[in-house]
mmCIF file of C-alpha atoms in Angstrom:
data_model
loop_
_atom_site.group_PDB
_atom_site.id
_atom_site.type_symbol
_atom_site.label_atom_id
_atom_site.label_comp_id
_atom_site.label_asym_id
_atom_site.label_seq_id
_atom_site.Cartn_x
_atom_site.Cartn_y
_atom_site.Cartn_z
ATOM 1 C CA MET A 1 -57.606 59.306 -23.218
ATOM 2 C CA ILE A 2 -54.671 60.715 -21.897
ATOM 3 C CA GLY A 3 -53.761 62.660 -25.442
ATOM 4 C CA GLN A 4 -57.573 63.981 -25.302
ATOM 5 C CA CYS A 5 -57.429 65.182 -22.369
ATOM 6 C CA PHE A 6 -54.271 66.683 -22.370
ATOM 7 C CA LYS A 7 -55.246 68.306 -25.970
ATOM 8 C CA LYS A 8 -58.588 69.623 -24.141
ATOM 9 C CA PHE A 9 -57.303 71.678 -21.364
ATOM 10 C CA SER A 10 -53.349 72.438 -22.468
ATOM 11 C CA LYS A 11 -54.225 75.438 -24.636
ATOM 12 C CA PRO A 12 -55.850 77.320 -22.011
ATOM 13 C CA LEU A 13 -53.608 76.053 -18.985
ATOM 14 C CA MET A 14 -51.144 77.301 -21.685
ATOM 15 C CA GLN A 15 -52.230 80.990 -22.183
ATOM 16 C CA ARG A 16 -53.322 81.462 -18.681
ATOM 17 C CA ALA A 17 -49.820 80.753 -17.179
ATOM 18 C CA PHE A 18 -47.587 82.075 -19.205
ATOM 19 C CA SER A 19 -48.570 85.738 -18.537
ATOM 20 C CA THR A 20 -45.738 86.931 -16.845
ATOM 21 C CA GLU A 21 -42.084 86.324 -16.221
ATOM 22 C CA LYS A 22 -41.345 84.222 -13.204
ATOM 23 C CA ASN A 23 -38.036 83.310 -11.036
ATOM 24 C CA PHE A 24 -38.651 79.450 -10.711
ATOM 25 C CA ARG A 25 -39.697 77.189 -13.818
ATOM 26 C CA VAL A 26 -41.451 73.932 -12.948
ATOM 27 C CA THR A 27 -42.222 71.216 -15.103
ATOM 28 C CA LEU A 28 -46.231 70.643 -15.112
ATOM 29 C CA PHE A 29 -47.990 67.320 -15.911
ATOM 30 C CA PRO A 30 -51.849 68.459 -15.724
ATOM 31 C CA GLY A 31 -52.591 64.547 -15.620
ATOM 32 C CA ASP A 32 -55.581 62.343 -16.774
ATOM 33 C CA GLY A 33 -59.779 62.513 -15.906
ATOM 34 C CA ILE A 34 -59.329 65.376 -13.195
ATOM 35 C CA GLY A 35 -56.161 66.107 -13.444
ATOM 36 C CA PRO A 36 -56.281 69.465 -15.760
ATOM 37 C CA GLU A 37 -59.020 70.698 -13.816
ATOM 38 C CA ILE A 38 -57.240 70.467 -10.391
ATOM 39 C CA SER A 39 -53.972 71.758 -11.988
ATOM 40 C CA GLN A 40 -55.872 74.990 -13.416
ATOM 41 C CA SER A 41 -56.991 75.196 -9.624
ATOM 42 C CA VAL A 42 -53.363 75.277 -8.260
ATOM 43 C CA ILE A 43 -52.214 77.766 -11.121
ATOM 44 C CA ASP A 44 -55.074 80.275 -10.925
ATOM 45 C CA ILE A 45 -54.316 79.982 -6.834
ATOM 46 C CA PHE A 46 -50.595 80.812 -7.628
ATOM 47 C CA SER A 47 -51.217 83.670 -9.959
ATOM 48 C CA ALA A 48 -53.546 85.108 -7.593
ATOM 49 C CA ALA A 49 -50.770 84.928 -4.924
ATOM 50 C CA LYS A 50 -48.281 86.541 -6.828
ATOM 51 C CA ILE A 51 -45.832 83.103 -6.569
ATOM 52 C CA PRO A 52 -42.900 83.640 -8.585
ATOM 53 C CA VAL A 53 -43.184 80.350 -10.927
ATOM 54 C CA GLU A 54 -43.327 79.788 -15.000
ATOM 55 C CA TRP A 55 -44.934 76.835 -15.901
ATOM 56 C CA GLU A 56 -43.525 74.099 -18.614
ATOM 57 C CA PHE A 57 -45.937 71.591 -19.720
ATOM 58 C CA GLN A 58 -45.334 68.318 -20.459
ATOM 59 C CA LYS A 59 -47.563 65.523 -21.323
ATOM 60 C CA ILE A 60 -47.929 61.549 -20.936
ATOM 61 C CA HIS A 61 -48.353 59.309 -23.985
ATOM 62 C CA SER A 62 -51.678 57.119 -24.455
ATOM 63 C CA LYS A 63 -49.356 54.636 -26.153
ATOM 64 C CA ALA A 64 -45.572 53.564 -25.116
ATOM 65 C CA VAL A 65 -42.624 55.626 -26.561
ATOM 66 C CA THR A 66 -40.002 53.425 -25.512
ATOM 67 C CA ALA A 67 -38.992 50.094 -26.159
ATOM 68 C CA SER A 68 -39.930 49.028 -22.339
ATOM 69 C CA GLY A 69 -43.269 50.160 -22.532
ATOM 70 C CA ASP A 70 -42.823 53.706 -21.217
ATOM 71 C CA LEU A 71 -45.394 56.260 -21.720
ATOM 72 C CA ILE A 72 -43.079 59.321 -20.883
ATOM 73 C CA GLY A 73 -40.758 60.262 -23.188
ATOM 74 C CA PRO A 74 -37.025 61.463 -22.927
ATOM 75 C CA GLU A 75 -37.967 65.123 -23.639
ATOM 76 C CA ALA A 76 -40.387 65.348 -20.267
ATOM 77 C CA ILE A 77 -37.566 63.417 -18.473
ATOM 78 C CA GLU A 78 -35.182 66.143 -19.872
ATOM 79 C CA SER A 79 -37.452 68.816 -18.666
ATOM 80 C CA VAL A 80 -37.470 68.021 -14.948
ATOM 81 C CA LYS A 81 -34.021 67.095 -14.549
ATOM 82 C CA ARG A 82 -33.523 71.074 -16.154
ATOM 83 C CA ASN A 83 -36.130 72.826 -14.427
ATOM 84 C CA THR A 84 -35.508 70.740 -10.796
ATOM 85 C CA TYR A 85 -38.758 70.737 -9.998
ATOM 86 C CA ALA A 86 -41.928 69.328 -11.420
ATOM 87 C CA LEU A 87 -45.533 68.987 -10.579
ATOM 88 C CA LYS A 88 -47.657 65.894 -11.660
ATOM 89 C CA GLY A 89 -51.825 65.418 -11.300
ATOM 90 C CA PRO A 90 -53.118 61.917 -11.384
ATOM 91 C CA PHE A 91 -52.666 59.732 -14.057
ATOM 92 C CA GLU A 92 -53.662 56.173 -15.054
ATOM 93 C CA THR A 93 -51.471 53.493 -16.423
ATOM 94 C CA PRO A 94 -53.653 50.468 -18.428
ATOM 95 C CA ILE A 95 -53.571 47.483 -16.738
ATOM 96 C CA GLY A 96 -52.437 44.606 -18.355
ATOM 97 C CA LYS A 97 -51.310 46.379 -21.595
ATOM 98 C CA GLY A 98 -47.628 45.884 -21.360
ATOM 99 C CA HIS A 99 -47.270 49.753 -19.783
ATOM 100 C CA ARG A 100 -44.850 50.130 -17.175
ATOM 101 C CA SER A 101 -46.390 52.442 -14.255
ATOM 102 C CA LEU A 102 -45.294 55.685 -14.584
ATOM 103 C CA ASN A 103 -44.795 56.481 -11.133
ATOM 104 C CA VAL A 104 -41.964 53.662 -11.283
ATOM 105 C CA THR A 105 -40.514 55.049 -14.883
ATOM 106 C CA LEU A 106 -40.353 58.551 -13.180
ATOM 107 C CA ARG A 107 -38.341 57.193 -10.057
ATOM 108 C CA LYS A 108 -36.237 55.204 -11.338
ATOM 109 C CA LYS A 109 -35.111 57.760 -14.677
ATOM 110 C CA LEU A 110 -34.963 60.067 -12.073
ATOM 111 C CA ASN A 111 -33.559 58.325 -9.012
ATOM 112 C CA LEU A 112 -36.304 59.855 -6.751
ATOM 113 C CA TYR A 113 -35.114 57.466 -3.677
ATOM 114 C CA VAL A 114 -37.565 59.205 -1.350
ATOM 115 C CA ASN A 115 -41.590 59.582 -1.367
ATOM 116 C CA LEU A 116 -42.590 62.455 1.305
ATOM 117 C CA ARG A 117 -46.152 61.707 2.794
ATOM 118 C CA PRO A 118 -46.773 63.992 5.641
ATOM 119 C CA CYS A 119 -50.203 63.640 7.004
ATOM 120 C CA LYS A 120 -52.199 65.840 9.680
ATOM 121 C CA THR A 121 -55.696 66.703 10.797
ATOM 122 C CA ILE A 122 -57.129 69.442 8.740
ATOM 123 C CA LYS A 123 -59.889 71.476 11.459
ATOM 124 C CA GLY A 124 -63.066 71.223 9.695
ATOM 125 C CA VAL A 125 -63.038 67.781 8.238
ATOM 126 C CA LYS A 126 -64.686 65.203 9.419
ATOM 127 C CA ALA A 127 -62.187 62.262 9.832
ATOM 128 C CA PRO A 128 -61.648 58.952 12.094
ATOM 129 C CA TYR A 129 -59.351 61.117 14.590
ATOM 130 C CA ASP A 130 -58.378 64.803 15.429
ATOM 131 C CA ASN A 131 -54.994 64.451 16.663
ATOM 132 C CA VAL A 132 -53.100 63.028 13.569
ATOM 133 C CA ASP A 133 -49.404 64.146 13.203
ATOM 134 C CA VAL A 134 -47.544 61.711 11.212
ATOM 135 C CA VAL A 135 -45.020 61.834 8.293
ATOM 136 C CA THR A 136 -44.103 58.661 6.353
ATOM 137 C CA LEU A 137 -41.113 58.115 4.614
ATOM 138 C CA ARG A 138 -40.865 55.416 1.897
ATOM 139 C CA GLU A 139 -37.884 54.221 -0.194
ATOM 140 C CA ASN A 140 -38.946 54.787 -3.515
ATOM 141 C CA THR A 141 -36.382 52.486 -5.868
ATOM 142 C CA GLU A 142 -35.966 49.126 -4.897
ATOM 143 C CA GLY A 143 -38.209 46.366 -2.687
ATOM 144 C CA GLU A 144 -40.824 44.651 -4.369
ATOM 145 C CA TYR A 145 -40.819 47.721 -6.851
ATOM 146 C CA SER A 146 -37.944 46.901 -8.607
ATOM 147 C CA GLY A 147 -39.749 45.561 -11.890
ATOM 148 C CA LEU A 148 -37.820 41.799 -11.203
ATOM 149 C CA GLU A 149 -40.167 39.005 -11.797
ATOM 150 C CA HIS A 150 -40.343 35.937 -13.977
ATOM 151 C CA GLU A 151 -42.657 32.845 -14.444
ATOM 152 C CA VAL A 152 -40.030 29.820 -12.825
ATOM 153 C CA VAL A 153 -42.450 27.228 -14.288
ATOM 154 C CA PRO A 154 -46.117 27.555 -15.409
ATOM 155 C CA GLY A 155 -48.383 28.804 -12.544
ATOM 156 C CA VAL A 156 -45.523 29.475 -10.290
ATOM 157 C CA VAL A 157 -44.345 33.490 -10.407
ATOM 158 C CA GLU A 158 -40.916 34.794 -8.490
ATOM 159 C CA ASN A 159 -41.129 38.505 -7.656
ATOM 160 C CA LEU A 160 -37.484 39.710 -5.956
ATOM 161 C CA LYS A 161 -37.058 42.039 -3.483
ATOM 162 C CA ILE A 162 -34.108 44.140 -3.763
ATOM 163 C CA ILE A 163 -32.876 45.962 -0.412
ATOM 164 C CA SER A 164 -29.232 47.749 -0.940
ATOM 165 C CA GLU A 165 -27.085 49.461 1.683
ATOM 166 C CA LYS A 166 -26.525 52.176 -0.216
ATOM 167 C CA ALA A 167 -30.535 52.776 -0.661
ATOM 168 C CA CYS A 168 -30.955 52.065 2.767
ATOM 169 C CA ARG A 169 -28.594 54.652 4.204
ATOM 170 C CA LYS A 170 -30.091 57.398 1.913
ATOM 171 C CA ILE A 171 -33.362 57.048 3.064
ATOM 172 C CA ALA A 172 -31.986 56.640 6.453
ATOM 173 C CA GLU A 173 -30.061 59.826 6.491
ATOM 174 C CA TYR A 174 -32.915 61.753 4.550
ATOM 175 C CA ALA A 175 -35.394 61.001 7.625
ATOM 176 C CA PHE A 176 -32.756 61.954 10.295
ATOM 177 C CA GLU A 177 -32.397 65.033 8.341
ATOM 178 C CA TYR A 178 -36.026 66.236 7.790
ATOM 179 C CA ALA A 179 -36.952 64.878 11.737
ATOM 180 C CA THR A 180 -33.785 67.445 12.925
ATOM 181 C CA LYS A 181 -34.846 70.397 10.414
ATOM 182 C CA ASN A 182 -38.583 69.968 11.058
ATOM 183 C CA ASN A 183 -38.583 69.838 14.518
ATOM 184 C CA ARG A 184 -39.715 66.208 15.116
ATOM 185 C CA LYS A 185 -38.303 64.182 18.212
ATOM 186 C CA THR A 186 -39.092 60.593 16.871
ATOM 187 C CA VAL A 187 -37.764 58.463 14.175
ATOM 188 C CA THR A 188 -39.520 55.005 13.925
ATOM 189 C CA ALA A 189 -37.944 52.178 11.804
ATOM 190 C CA CYS A 190 -40.933 49.935 10.066
ATOM 191 C CA HIS A 191 -40.003 46.575 8.760
ATOM 192 C CA LYS A 192 -40.635 42.598 8.859
ATOM 193 C CA ALA A 193 -37.303 41.674 9.949
ATOM 194 C CA GLY A 194 -38.499 38.688 11.825
ATOM 195 C CA ILE A 195 -39.721 37.278 8.048
ATOM 196 C CA SER A 196 -37.366 38.893 6.073
ATOM 197 C CA ALA A 197 -34.082 38.784 8.050
ATOM 198 C CA MET A 198 -31.530 39.293 5.516
ATOM 199 C CA ALA A 199 -33.290 41.978 3.303
ATOM 200 C CA ASP A 200 -35.359 44.028 6.476
ATOM 201 C CA GLY A 201 -32.477 42.939 8.501
ATOM 202 C CA LEU A 202 -29.961 45.057 6.132
ATOM 203 C CA PHE A 203 -32.574 47.724 6.533
ATOM 204 C CA ILE A 204 -32.761 47.962 9.994
ATOM 205 C CA ARG A 205 -28.890 47.692 10.938
ATOM 206 C CA ILE A 206 -28.342 50.504 8.435
ATOM 207 C CA CYS A 207 -31.058 52.850 10.356
ATOM 208 C CA ARG A 208 -29.081 51.898 13.663
ATOM 209 C CA GLU A 209 -26.086 52.928 12.352
ATOM 210 C CA VAL A 210 -27.373 56.115 11.156
ATOM 211 C CA SER A 211 -29.718 56.912 14.205
ATOM 212 C CA GLU A 212 -26.387 56.931 16.471
ATOM 213 C CA LYS A 213 -25.098 60.359 14.517
ATOM 214 C CA TYR A 214 -28.091 62.178 15.663
ATOM 215 C CA PRO A 215 -28.559 61.695 19.652
ATOM 216 C CA THR A 216 -31.146 64.055 19.821
ATOM 217 C CA ILE A 217 -33.904 62.457 17.747
ATOM 218 C CA LYS A 218 -35.237 59.334 19.279
ATOM 219 C CA TYR A 219 -34.902 55.926 17.822
ATOM 220 C CA HIS A 220 -37.483 53.415 17.620
ATOM 221 C CA GLU A 221 -38.066 49.836 15.761
ATOM 222 C CA GLU A 222 -41.254 48.525 14.959
ATOM 223 C CA GLN A 223 -42.908 45.797 13.010
ATOM 224 C CA VAL A 224 -44.772 47.384 10.361
ATOM 225 C CA ASP A 225 -47.902 45.095 11.195
ATOM 226 C CA THR A 226 -47.767 46.450 14.586
ATOM 227 C CA VAL A 227 -47.333 49.993 13.222
ATOM 228 C CA SER A 228 -50.567 49.164 11.501
ATOM 229 C CA MET A 229 -52.051 48.625 14.857
ATOM 230 C CA ARG A 230 -51.021 51.412 16.375
ATOM 231 C CA LEU A 231 -52.014 54.014 13.797
ATOM 232 C CA ALA A 232 -55.165 52.461 13.820
ATOM 233 C CA GLN A 233 -55.859 53.036 17.774
ATOM 234 C CA SER A 234 -53.320 55.817 18.747
ATOM 235 C CA PRO A 235 -51.657 57.573 16.016
ATOM 236 C CA GLU A 236 -50.230 60.405 18.020
ATOM 237 C CA VAL A 237 -47.908 57.856 19.533
ATOM 238 C CA LEU A 238 -46.418 58.026 16.194
ATOM 239 C CA ASP A 239 -44.243 60.728 14.594
ATOM 240 C CA VAL A 240 -41.870 60.251 11.935
ATOM 241 C CA MET A 241 -41.939 56.714 10.200
ATOM 242 C CA VAL A 242 -39.251 55.558 7.980
ATOM 243 C CA MET A 243 -39.355 52.205 5.615
ATOM 244 C CA PRO A 244 -38.922 50.369 2.687
ATOM 245 C CA ASN A 245 -41.048 50.422 -0.212
ATOM 246 C CA LEU A 246 -43.881 48.538 -0.611
ATOM 247 C CA TYR A 247 -44.665 48.836 3.506
ATOM 248 C CA GLY A 248 -44.301 52.505 2.732
ATOM 249 C CA ASP A 249 -46.986 52.549 -0.096
ATOM 250 C CA ILE A 250 -49.717 51.097 2.262
ATOM 251 C CA ILE A 251 -48.847 52.681 5.314
ATOM 252 C CA SER A 252 -48.782 56.254 3.753
ATOM 253 C CA ASP A 253 -52.389 55.397 2.404
ATOM 254 C CA LEU A 254 -53.601 54.136 5.798
ATOM 255 C CA CYS A 255 -52.253 57.486 7.135
ATOM 256 C CA ALA A 256 -54.010 59.487 4.691
ATOM 257 C CA GLY A 257 -57.463 57.615 5.779
ATOM 258 C CA LEU A 258 -56.475 58.938 9.484
ATOM 259 C CA ILE A 259 -56.917 62.771 8.053
ATOM 260 C CA GLY A 260 -59.882 61.997 5.615
ATOM 261 C CA GLY A 261 -58.746 60.577 3.020
ATOM 262 C CA LEU A 262 -56.239 61.116 -0.234
ATOM 263 C CA GLY A 263 -57.806 63.807 -1.680
ATOM 264 C CA LEU A 264 -56.543 66.042 1.272
ATOM 265 C CA THR A 265 -52.578 64.174 1.285
ATOM 266 C CA ALA A 266 -50.083 65.833 -0.027
ATOM 267 C CA SER A 267 -46.944 64.068 -1.224
ATOM 268 C CA GLY A 268 -43.512 64.781 -2.690
ATOM 269 C CA ASN A 269 -41.042 62.534 -4.524
ATOM 270 C CA ILE A 270 -37.602 63.932 -4.144
ATOM 271 C CA GLY A 271 -34.252 63.036 -5.292
ATOM 272 C CA GLU A 272 -30.753 64.418 -5.561
ATOM 273 C CA GLY A 273 -30.996 67.898 -7.157
ATOM 274 C CA VAL A 274 -34.772 66.962 -8.350
ATOM 275 C CA ALA A 275 -38.368 66.631 -6.839
ATOM 276 C CA ILE A 276 -41.526 65.778 -8.219
ATOM 277 C CA TYR A 277 -44.731 66.885 -6.164
ATOM 278 C CA GLU A 278 -48.042 64.942 -6.691
ATOM 279 C CA ALA A 279 -51.341 63.936 -6.005
ATOM 280 C CA VAL A 280 -51.689 60.793 -5.145
ATOM 281 C CA HIS A 281 -55.394 60.069 -5.435
ATOM 282 C CA GLY A 282 -56.592 58.683 -8.727
ATOM 283 C CA SER A 283 -57.983 60.235 -12.082
ATOM 284 C CA ALA A 284 -61.818 60.387 -11.130
ATOM 285 C CA PRO A 285 -62.954 59.863 -14.616
ATOM 286 C CA ASP A 286 -66.426 59.650 -13.722
ATOM 287 C CA ILE A 287 -66.669 63.251 -11.974
ATOM 288 C CA ALA A 288 -63.820 64.440 -14.780
ATOM 289 C CA GLY A 289 -65.211 67.522 -16.463
ATOM 290 C CA LYS A 290 -67.529 68.047 -14.034
ATOM 291 C CA ASN A 291 -66.325 70.590 -12.053
ATOM 292 C CA LEU A 292 -66.670 68.723 -8.786
ATOM 293 C CA ALA A 293 -62.906 67.613 -8.217
ATOM 294 C CA ASN A 294 -61.258 68.469 -4.932
ATOM 295 C CA PRO A 295 -57.781 70.141 -5.882
ATOM 296 C CA THR A 296 -56.453 70.113 -2.051
ATOM 297 C CA ALA A 297 -53.578 67.030 -2.416
ATOM 298 C CA LEU A 298 -52.224 68.713 -5.565
ATOM 299 C CA LEU A 299 -52.332 72.154 -3.986
ATOM 300 C CA LEU A 300 -51.048 71.151 -0.580
ATOM 301 C CA SER A 301 -48.157 69.222 -2.610
ATOM 302 C CA SER A 302 -47.490 72.512 -4.597
ATOM 303 C CA VAL A 303 -47.045 74.004 -0.923
ATOM 304 C CA MET A 304 -44.610 71.735 -0.051
ATOM 305 C CA MET A 305 -42.889 71.901 -3.351
ATOM 306 C CA LEU A 306 -42.323 76.107 -2.434
ATOM 307 C CA GLU A 307 -40.965 74.970 0.999
ATOM 308 C CA LYS A 308 -38.392 73.027 -1.006
ATOM 309 C CA MET A 309 -37.823 76.279 -2.793
ATOM 310 C CA GLU A 310 -37.621 78.032 0.360
ATOM 311 C CA LEU A 311 -40.497 80.418 0.039
ATOM 312 C CA TYR A 312 -41.733 79.875 3.065
ATOM 313 C CA ASP A 313 -44.003 83.154 3.432
ATOM 314 C CA GLU A 314 -45.595 82.356 -0.213
ATOM 315 C CA ALA A 315 -46.229 78.658 1.198
ATOM 316 C CA ALA A 316 -48.079 79.421 4.461
ATOM 317 C CA ARG A 317 -50.022 81.992 2.904
ATOM 318 C CA ILE A 318 -51.828 79.159 0.469
ATOM 319 C CA LYS A 319 -51.542 76.472 3.072
ATOM 320 C CA ASN A 320 -53.203 78.738 5.689
ATOM 321 C CA ALA A 321 -56.042 80.410 3.159
ATOM 322 C CA CYS A 322 -56.672 76.392 2.244
ATOM 323 C CA PHE A 323 -57.118 75.381 5.775
ATOM 324 C CA LYS A 324 -59.189 78.723 6.637
ATOM 325 C CA VAL A 325 -61.698 77.275 3.538
ATOM 326 C CA TYR A 326 -62.180 73.866 5.592
ATOM 327 C CA GLU A 327 -62.451 75.394 8.940
ATOM 328 C CA GLU A 328 -65.354 77.908 7.626
ATOM 329 C CA GLY A 329 -66.861 74.860 5.818
ATOM 330 C CA LYS A 330 -68.602 76.714 3.195
ATOM 331 C CA TYR A 331 -67.189 76.242 -0.101
ATOM 332 C CA ILE A 332 -65.816 72.404 0.421
ATOM 333 C CA THR A 333 -66.256 69.926 -2.195
ATOM 334 C CA GLY A 334 -68.324 66.529 -2.365
ATOM 335 C CA ASP A 335 -65.856 63.970 -1.131
ATOM 336 C CA VAL A 336 -65.290 65.931 2.199
ATOM 337 C CA GLY A 337 -69.272 66.215 3.139
ATOM 338 C CA GLY A 338 -69.628 69.583 1.312
ATOM 339 C CA LYS A 339 -71.273 70.637 -2.199
ATOM 340 C CA ALA A 340 -68.945 73.262 -3.365
ATOM 341 C CA THR A 341 -67.490 72.996 -7.096
ATOM 342 C CA THR A 342 -63.724 72.960 -7.974
ATOM 343 C CA THR A 343 -64.325 76.722 -9.252
ATOM 344 C CA GLU A 344 -66.000 77.371 -6.005
ATOM 345 C CA PHE A 345 -63.556 75.980 -3.931
ATOM 346 C CA THR A 346 -60.670 77.754 -5.791
ATOM 347 C CA LYS A 347 -62.097 81.257 -5.480
ATOM 348 C CA ALA A 348 -62.560 80.546 -1.753
ATOM 349 C CA VAL A 349 -58.839 79.993 -1.292
ATOM 350 C CA ILE A 350 -57.869 82.595 -3.220
ATOM 351 C CA GLY A 351 -60.222 84.924 -0.865
ATOM 352 C CA HIS A 352 -58.472 83.922 2.082
ATOM 353 C CA LEU A 353 -55.050 84.571 0.654
#
């Protein structure tokens, strides 16, 4: 299915994306299901806004291409390393067939140690709250996602949670640097040190050490279950949150629900000298090819990429145009209560650039 989708969409994408010379070269993984459609939306909006980006297309394979079961080949990894920026549509990893998660593969091979997920209320979207403005920073390479599990005896499986001082320090430093550069006031370290005394205890100890270097940023610690409750009751009391891998995976999706869902949520996986921005929602095969998909998550992720490139004016133009479409409410897609097609949404954003 992945190969068929790429084959179906990659040729017109290629023809439309390489029309002029650009200053930045970005690796693009169009994705499965609705991925090619929302990728084309981003390409069209970038073209209309005259963003200095040239796209280099790479694909994900439908069968393992490495002995460890990876669906991504070395040529794609090298493309990301060479270009330093990538944009990724949604993909599906076949379940129970010996394939390793695509996201885990990319994070490991490229050492993408930060998952950055800002969630802010979008005016015009019906959501449980109208005052959400939180950022989840998730350590992306360790914890329960280290891939170290085995069957001890029949019927008993052990999964190892790996926490290292080096990884804790890197994500903690990123959190405080992010808060400083983005005029945020508070960093909350989320943990479960009462149960995981050594692993989460190490994480908290390092966060405390790093916090001392940033006296202008308030530092708090909260058990992750308490954070979940506070988000459900009063999300406005939280600001920047930093946490180990598994907690971040859960909390970031909870935050997305507060603003209307994953279809509205930007995401970035960031390492040293390389970053992949992505739509974190599913590939929605039930609506693939029907011109019904919402490109917002991938579009706002691409805006984060432009900000990383320091193309702040270009990023603001696209983001403001997108938000204007939601504020007007005329051309929004079905997942957020509208009736517009992907094409209509895209044209509406372009009309507000």
